[in-house]
Amino acid sequence: MLDTLDAATVRRWCASGLAALKRHQGEIDQLNVYPVPDGDTGTNLVLTLTSAQQALAMDLDTLPHSGPTAHGHALRLMAQGALLGARGNSGVILSQILRGVADEVAMAPVVRGRELAAALRSGTAAAYTAVARPVEGTLLTVVAAAATAAVQADTEDLPAVARAAARAATEALARTPEQLPALARAGVVDAGGRGLCVLLDALVAVLTGDTAAHPAPTPRSARPAATAARETGSEEYAYEVQFLLDARAEAVDGLRRALDALGDSLVVVGDGREPEGTWNVHVHVNDVGAAVEAGVAAGRPYRISVTRFADQSELPAGPVATRRAAVVVATGGGIAELFTAEGATVVPGNPSTGELLDAVRSTGAARVVVLPNDANTEAVASAAAREARRHGIKVSVVPTRSPVQALAALAVRDGDRRFEDDVIAMAEAAGACRYAEVCHASREALTVAGPCRPGDVLALVEGEVHLIGTDLTDTCAAVVDRMLGGGGEMVTLLAGLDAPAGLTDAVRAHVESRWPFVEVHAYPGGQPFYPLLVGIE
């Protein structure tokens, strides 16, 4: 339990928040499908926080001789990275929330409960100021509720304030359909607000070690499969324009007025540098040229991106060259839910070639990656891939041997890359994830770790028996130790169908005491035969 927010905790929060957003990326994308190829709200938030993490990783140790504290410097790096990499309306607003938080506590000697409350209040004010026409029932509403609850907690207890903010954010998220008719019609909560809830839950987890996140409110109805809704704004405007701008603050005031007259969903946020800073500009318009010209008049625009909403307004019935999908083989209800949340099509274990082919075709995509999660299924997947090509579908098989490798592969998917490059990145991520399985021996045998008898606990690393034990929990902890001895920053634990209660909690506690800087994520996998699956990244 941490009582202050220092620079190391900021870095852990950023990494943990990014990992959590990646896990919930598909879920958030489905809440409010923003009509940009692979550019939905969940994806935008992942890209935004990825840039924040990169800024921290590259520059965390360059603390100025004078100015902000170490934690303030880390928060400002996080905010600056988020600003430069912000994607979409929610990404831009999130960057401004982070900037407000950073500015509030940059000079504070320590950050405890009341300082965090003030920081969230400052982040809320910055977010509302950045949006030309604030709308309730959005990310703004959720962060405001979090800040109010944090202030009302009125305590120096940092974890208590973080919990109060996260709980209030979840409650406010559930009310967003009552405030925004578009959400009520779609039967969903606000996607950006859900992303903020994920980040606040990650902060609570980092401060307390408690990973019991608040689940998303259940939608009252499902949106029709072929419907796409904008992240924000009116259907009157046909294009999204976004760019970075180097300009003076007084010139940006004129830019805001010019863009506000051209369209809606206007968000302009800066990095706070004087006299000239960097600004992230986001707006929906009909006249793209006029929007860019307004940027030129104000300063130097760059990284200009333009998206035409009509190009993605419907999901075609047949395979489309720009659409991608993932098909994953999974055994276990919990594992299947994890993959479904990542936007993958799940096929039950030990499928036939025909079953895999049917799953590939059912995606409606022209480019599909298949993750078999088993050496025996890999050959079946390759056969299905060859058959799929006869139907005009390009299929690549990433040779995953365990569900934890597939989770690592799906976490790095990036629709902005060429499909072939994306497959390579997924394969590299899967290969970098070492995996282990723990089970009970079914018969007497001679293994590379020595002889085993029925009932012994076996720990297999990369398919080979490395440890033989008598106690399940002790053996699970021992195999994680052995794997972390070779390096690793994150451990993923999947509890099996027959895993005893508290198994993953015990292993997590062991890792946290023995390897304090290693992040641990545990999920109910529901797989048969193996009480625990382990992934090390």
mmCIF file with all atom_site columns, N, CA, C and O in Angstrom, residues 397-424:
data_model
loop_
_atom_site.group_PDB
_atom_site.id
_atom_site.type_symbol
_atom_site.label_atom_id
_atom_site.label_alt_id
_atom_site.label_comp_id
_atom_site.label_asym_id
_atom_site.label_entity_id
_atom_site.label_seq_id
_atom_site.pdbx_PDB_ins_code
_atom_site.Cartn_x
_atom_site.Cartn_y
_atom_site.Cartn_z
_atom_site.occupancy
_atom_site.B_iso_or_equiv
_atom_site.pdbx_formal_charge
_atom_site.auth_seq_id
_atom_site.auth_comp_id
_atom_site.auth_asym_id
_atom_site.auth_atom_id
_atom_site.pdbx_PDB_model_num
ATOM 1   N N  . VAL A 1 397 ? -0.687 -17.232 -40.166 1.00 0.00 ? 397 VAL A N  1
ATOM 2   C CA . VAL A 1 397 ? -0.729 -17.965 -38.903 1.00 0.00 ? 397 VAL A CA 1
ATOM 3   C C  . VAL A 1 397 ? 0.456  -17.532 -38.040 1.00 0.00 ? 397 VAL A C  1
ATOM 4   O O  . VAL A 1 397 ? 1.613  -17.650 -38.454 1.00 0.00 ? 397 VAL A O  1
ATOM 5   N N  . VAL A 1 398 ? 0.159  -17.007 -36.859 1.00 0.00 ? 398 VAL A N  1
ATOM 6   C CA . VAL A 1 398 ? 1.204  -16.709 -35.879 1.00 0.00 ? 398 VAL A CA 1
ATOM 7   C C  . VAL A 1 398 ? 1.319  -17.935 -34.978 1.00 0.00 ? 398 VAL A C  1
ATOM 8   O O  . VAL A 1 398 ? 0.355  -18.294 -34.302 1.00 0.00 ? 398 VAL A O  1
ATOM 9   N N  . PRO A 1 399 ? 2.462  -18.610 -34.952 1.00 0.00 ? 399 PRO A N  1
ATOM 10  C CA . PRO A 1 399 ? 2.572  -19.909 -34.280 1.00 0.00 ? 399 PRO A CA 1
ATOM 11  C C  . PRO A 1 399 ? 2.617  -19.814 -32.755 1.00 0.00 ? 399 PRO A C  1
ATOM 12  O O  . PRO A 1 399 ? 3.622  -20.146 -32.119 1.00 0.00 ? 399 PRO A O  1
ATOM 13  N N  . THR A 1 400 ? 1.518  -19.401 -32.138 1.00 0.00 ? 400 THR A N  1
ATOM 14  C CA . THR A 1 400 ? 1.445  -19.337 -30.678 1.00 0.00 ? 400 THR A CA 1
ATOM 15  C C  . THR A 1 400 ? 1.249  -20.738 -30.117 1.00 0.00 ? 400 THR A C  1
ATOM 16  O O  . THR A 1 400 ? 0.514  -21.546 -30.664 1.00 0.00 ? 400 THR A O  1
ATOM 17  N N  . ARG A 1 401 ? 1.894  -21.001 -28.989 1.00 0.00 ? 401 ARG A N  1
ATOM 18  C CA . ARG A 1 401 ? 1.794  -22.316 -28.340 1.00 0.00 ? 401 ARG A CA 1
ATOM 19  C C  . ARG A 1 401 ? 0.995  -22.265 -27.043 1.00 0.00 ? 401 ARG A C  1
ATOM 20  O O  . ARG A 1 401 ? 0.761  -23.300 -26.434 1.00 0.00 ? 401 ARG A O  1
ATOM 21  N N  . SER A 1 402 ? 0.608  -21.062 -26.623 1.00 0.00 ? 402 SER A N  1
ATOM 22  C CA . SER A 1 402 ? -0.112 -20.897 -25.359 1.00 0.00 ? 402 SER A CA 1
ATOM 23  C C  . SER A 1 402 ? -1.007 -19.667 -25.443 1.00 0.00 ? 402 SER A C  1
ATOM 24  O O  . SER A 1 402 ? -0.676 -18.710 -26.150 1.00 0.00 ? 402 SER A O  1
ATOM 25  N N  . PRO A 1 403 ? -2.121 -19.675 -24.722 1.00 0.00 ? 403 PRO A N  1
ATOM 26  C CA . PRO A 1 403 ? -2.991 -18.490 -24.720 1.00 0.00 ? 403 PRO A CA 1
ATOM 27  C C  . PRO A 1 403 ? -2.283 -17.222 -24.262 1.00 0.00 ? 403 PRO A C  1
ATOM 28  O O  . PRO A 1 403 ? -2.607 -16.123 -24.728 1.00 0.00 ? 403 PRO A O  1
ATOM 29  N N  . VAL A 1 404 ? -1.300 -17.346 -23.361 1.00 0.00 ? 404 VAL A N  1
ATOM 30  C CA . VAL A 1 404 ? -0.612 -16.131 -22.897 1.00 0.00 ? 404 VAL A CA 1
ATOM 31  C C  . VAL A 1 404 ? 0.193  -15.506 -24.024 1.00 0.00 ? 404 VAL A C  1
ATOM 32  O O  . VAL A 1 404 ? 0.347  -14.273 -24.088 1.00 0.00 ? 404 VAL A O  1
ATOM 33  N N  . GLN A 1 405 ? 0.704  -16.321 -24.943 1.00 0.00 ? 405 GLN A N  1
ATOM 34  C CA . GLN A 1 405 ? 1.400  -15.768 -26.106 1.00 0.00 ? 405 GLN A CA 1
ATOM 35  C C  . GLN A 1 405 ? 0.428  -15.057 -27.038 1.00 0.00 ? 405 GLN A C  1
ATOM 36  O O  . GLN A 1 405 ? 0.756  -14.018 -27.615 1.00 0.00 ? 405 GLN A O  1
ATOM 37  N N  . ALA A 1 406 ? -0.768 -15.614 -27.178 1.00 0.00 ? 406 ALA A N  1
ATOM 38  C CA . ALA A 1 406 ? -1.771 -14.970 -28.031 1.00 0.00 ? 406 ALA A CA 1
ATOM 39  C C  . ALA A 1 406 ? -2.196 -13.623 -27.456 1.00 0.00 ? 406 ALA A C  1
ATOM 40  O O  . ALA A 1 406 ? -2.413 -12.657 -28.189 1.00 0.00 ? 406 ALA A O  1
ATOM 41  N N  . LEU A 1 407 ? -2.322 -13.537 -26.120 1.00 0.00 ? 407 LEU A N  1
ATOM 42  C CA . LEU A 1 407 ? -2.662 -12.262 -25.497 1.00 0.00 ? 407 LEU A CA 1
ATOM 43  C C  . LEU A 1 407 ? -1.580 -11.227 -25.768 1.00 0.00 ? 407 LEU A C  1
ATOM 44  O O  . LEU A 1 407 ? -1.872 -10.054 -26.048 1.00 0.00 ? 407 LEU A O  1
ATOM 45  N N  . ALA A 1 408 ? -0.323 -11.650 -25.694 1.00 0.00 ? 408 ALA A N  1
ATOM 46  C CA . ALA A 1 408 ? 0.777  -10.730 -25.980 1.00 0.00 ? 408 ALA A CA 1
ATOM 47  C C  . ALA A 1 408 ? 0.750  -10.276 -27.431 1.00 0.00 ? 408 ALA A C  1
ATOM 48  O O  . ALA A 1 408 ? 1.004  -9.107  -27.742 1.00 0.00 ? 408 ALA A O  1
ATOM 49  N N  . ALA A 1 409 ? 0.431  -11.194 -28.324 1.00 0.00 ? 409 ALA A N  1
ATOM 50  C CA . ALA A 1 409 ? 0.384  -10.857 -29.751 1.00 0.00 ? 409 ALA A CA 1
ATOM 51  C C  . ALA A 1 409 ? -0.748 -9.881  -30.052 1.00 0.00 ? 409 ALA A C  1
ATOM 52  O O  . ALA A 1 409 ? -0.565 -8.895  -30.788 1.00 0.00 ? 409 ALA A O  1
ATOM 53  N N  . LEU A 1 410 ? -1.919 -10.132 -29.492 1.00 0.00 ? 410 LEU A N  1
ATOM 54  C CA . LEU A 1 410 ? -3.064 -9.260  -29.756 1.00 0.00 ? 410 LEU A CA 1
ATOM 55  C C  . LEU A 1 410 ? -2.847 -7.860  -29.183 1.00 0.00 ? 410 LEU A C  1
ATOM 56  O O  . LEU A 1 410 ? -3.377 -6.879  -29.709 1.00 0.00 ? 410 LEU A O  1
ATOM 57  N N  . ALA A 1 411 ? -2.061 -7.767  -28.125 1.00 0.00 ? 411 ALA A N  1
ATOM 58  C CA . ALA A 1 411 ? -1.840 -6.465  -27.478 1.00 0.00 ? 411 ALA A CA 1
ATOM 59  C C  . ALA A 1 411 ? -1.061 -5.499  -28.355 1.00 0.00 ? 411 ALA A C  1
ATOM 60  O O  . ALA A 1 411 ? -1.131 -4.292  -28.147 1.00 0.00 ? 411 ALA A O  1
ATOM 61  N N  . VAL A 1 412 ? -0.305 -6.024  -29.342 1.00 0.00 ? 412 VAL A N  1
ATOM 62  C CA . VAL A 1 412 ? 0.525  -5.126  -30.168 1.00 0.00 ? 412 VAL A CA 1
ATOM 63  C C  . VAL A 1 412 ? -0.077 -4.883  -31.544 1.00 0.00 ? 412 VAL A C  1
ATOM 64  O O  . VAL A 1 412 ? 0.552  -4.244  -32.391 1.00 0.00 ? 412 VAL A O  1
ATOM 65  N N  . ARG A 1 413 ? -1.280 -5.392  -31.784 1.00 0.00 ? 413 ARG A N  1
ATOM 66  C CA . ARG A 1 413 ? -1.895 -5.153  -33.100 1.00 0.00 ? 413 ARG A CA 1
ATOM 67  C C  . ARG A 1 413 ? -2.006 -3.657  -33.367 1.00 0.00 ? 413 ARG A C  1
ATOM 68  O O  . ARG A 1 413 ? -2.367 -2.879  -32.494 1.00 0.00 ? 413 ARG A O  1
ATOM 69  N N  . ASP A 1 414 ? -1.721 -3.272  -34.598 1.00 0.00 ? 414 ASP A N  1
ATOM 70  C CA . ASP A 1 414 ? -1.769 -1.853  -34.979 1.00 0.00 ? 414 ASP A CA 1
ATOM 71  C C  . ASP A 1 414 ? -2.260 -1.763  -36.420 1.00 0.00 ? 414 ASP A C  1
ATOM 72  O O  . ASP A 1 414 ? -1.547 -2.114  -37.354 1.00 0.00 ? 414 ASP A O  1
ATOM 73  N N  . GLY A 1 415 ? -3.474 -1.283  -36.583 1.00 0.00 ? 415 GLY A N  1
ATOM 74  C CA . GLY A 1 415 ? -4.061 -1.186  -37.909 1.00 0.00 ? 415 GLY A CA 1
ATOM 75  C C  . GLY A 1 415 ? -3.412 -0.164  -38.805 1.00 0.00 ? 415 GLY A C  1
ATOM 76  O O  . GLY A 1 415 ? -3.671 -0.134  -40.010 1.00 0.00 ? 415 GLY A O  1
ATOM 77  N N  . ASP A 1 416 ? -2.544 0.708   -38.246 1.00 0.00 ? 416 ASP A N  1
ATOM 78  C CA . ASP A 1 416 ? -1.852 1.686   -39.076 1.00 0.00 ? 416 ASP A CA 1
ATOM 79  C C  . ASP A 1 416 ? -0.660 1.068   -39.809 1.00 0.00 ? 416 ASP A C  1
ATOM 80  O O  . ASP A 1 416 ? -0.108 1.673   -40.722 1.00 0.00 ? 416 ASP A O  1
ATOM 81  N N  . ARG A 1 417 ? -0.242 -0.123  -39.384 1.00 0.00 ? 417 ARG A N  1
ATOM 82  C CA . ARG A 1 417 ? 0.847  -0.809  -40.075 1.00 0.00 ? 417 ARG A CA 1
ATOM 83  C C  . ARG A 1 417 ? 0.306  -1.605  -41.252 1.00 0.00 ? 417 ARG A C  1
ATOM 84  O O  . ARG A 1 417 ? -0.863 -1.969  -41.296 1.00 0.00 ? 417 ARG A O  1
ATOM 85  N N  . ARG A 1 418 ? 1.189  -1.908  -42.205 1.00 0.00 ? 418 ARG A N  1
ATOM 86  C CA . ARG A 1 418 ? 0.838  -2.878  -43.242 1.00 0.00 ? 418 ARG A CA 1
ATOM 87  C C  . ARG A 1 418 ? 0.523  -4.205  -42.569 1.00 0.00 ? 418 ARG A C  1
ATOM 88  O O  . ARG A 1 418 ? 1.101  -4.550  -41.539 1.00 0.00 ? 418 ARG A O  1
ATOM 89  N N  . PHE A 1 419 ? -0.409 -4.960  -43.158 1.00 0.00 ? 419 PHE A N  1
ATOM 90  C CA . PHE A 1 419 ? -0.825 -6.221  -42.558 1.00 0.00 ? 419 PHE A CA 1
ATOM 91  C C  . PHE A 1 419 ? 0.381  -7.126  -42.327 1.00 0.00 ? 419 PHE A C  1
ATOM 92  O O  . PHE A 1 419 ? 0.528  -7.734  -41.260 1.00 0.00 ? 419 PHE A O  1
ATOM 93  N N  . GLU A 1 420 ? 1.260  -7.219  -43.309 1.00 0.00 ? 420 GLU A N  1
ATOM 94  C CA . GLU A 1 420 ? 2.424  -8.092  -43.189 1.00 0.00 ? 420 GLU A CA 1
ATOM 95  C C  . GLU A 1 420 ? 3.323  -7.656  -42.030 1.00 0.00 ? 420 GLU A C  1
ATOM 96  O O  . GLU A 1 420 ? 3.841  -8.490  -41.277 1.00 0.00 ? 420 GLU A O  1
ATOM 97  N N  . ASP A 1 421 ? 3.508  -6.341  -41.875 1.00 0.00 ? 421 ASP A N  1
ATOM 98  C CA . ASP A 1 421 ? 4.332  -5.836  -40.777 1.00 0.00 ? 421 ASP A CA 1
ATOM 99  C C  . ASP A 1 421 ? 3.659  -6.090  -39.427 1.00 0.00 ? 421 ASP A C  1
ATOM 100 O O  . ASP A 1 421 ? 4.323  -6.369  -38.422 1.00 0.00 ? 421 ASP A O  1
ATOM 101 N N  . ASP A 1 422 ? 2.331  -5.994  -39.419 1.00 0.00 ? 422 ASP A N  1
ATOM 102 C CA . ASP A 1 422 ? 1.594  -6.239  -38.184 1.00 0.00 ? 422 ASP A CA 1
ATOM 103 C C  . ASP A 1 422 ? 1.736  -7.700  -37.751 1.00 0.00 ? 422 ASP A C  1
ATOM 104 O O  . ASP A 1 422 ? 1.889  -8.000  -36.560 1.00 0.00 ? 422 ASP A O  1
ATOM 105 N N  . VAL A 1 423 ? 1.681  -8.609  -38.709 1.00 0.00 ? 423 VAL A N  1
ATOM 106 C CA . VAL A 1 423 ? 1.842  -10.033 -38.408 1.00 0.00 ? 423 VAL A CA 1
ATOM 107 C C  . VAL A 1 423 ? 3.235  -10.282 -37.825 1.00 0.00 ? 423 VAL A C  1
ATOM 108 O O  . VAL A 1 423 ? 3.394  -11.036 -36.856 1.00 0.00 ? 423 VAL A O  1
ATOM 109 N N  . ILE A 1 424 ? 4.247  -9.633  -38.388 1.00 0.00 ? 424 ILE A N  1
ATOM 110 C CA . ILE A 1 424 ? 5.611  -9.790  -37.880 1.00 0.00 ? 424 ILE A CA 1
ATOM 111 C C  . ILE A 1 424 ? 5.694  -9.284  -36.441 1.00 0.00 ? 424 ILE A C  1
ATOM 112 O O  . ILE A 1 424 ? 6.281  -9.930  -35.564 1.00 0.00 ? 424 ILE A O  1
#
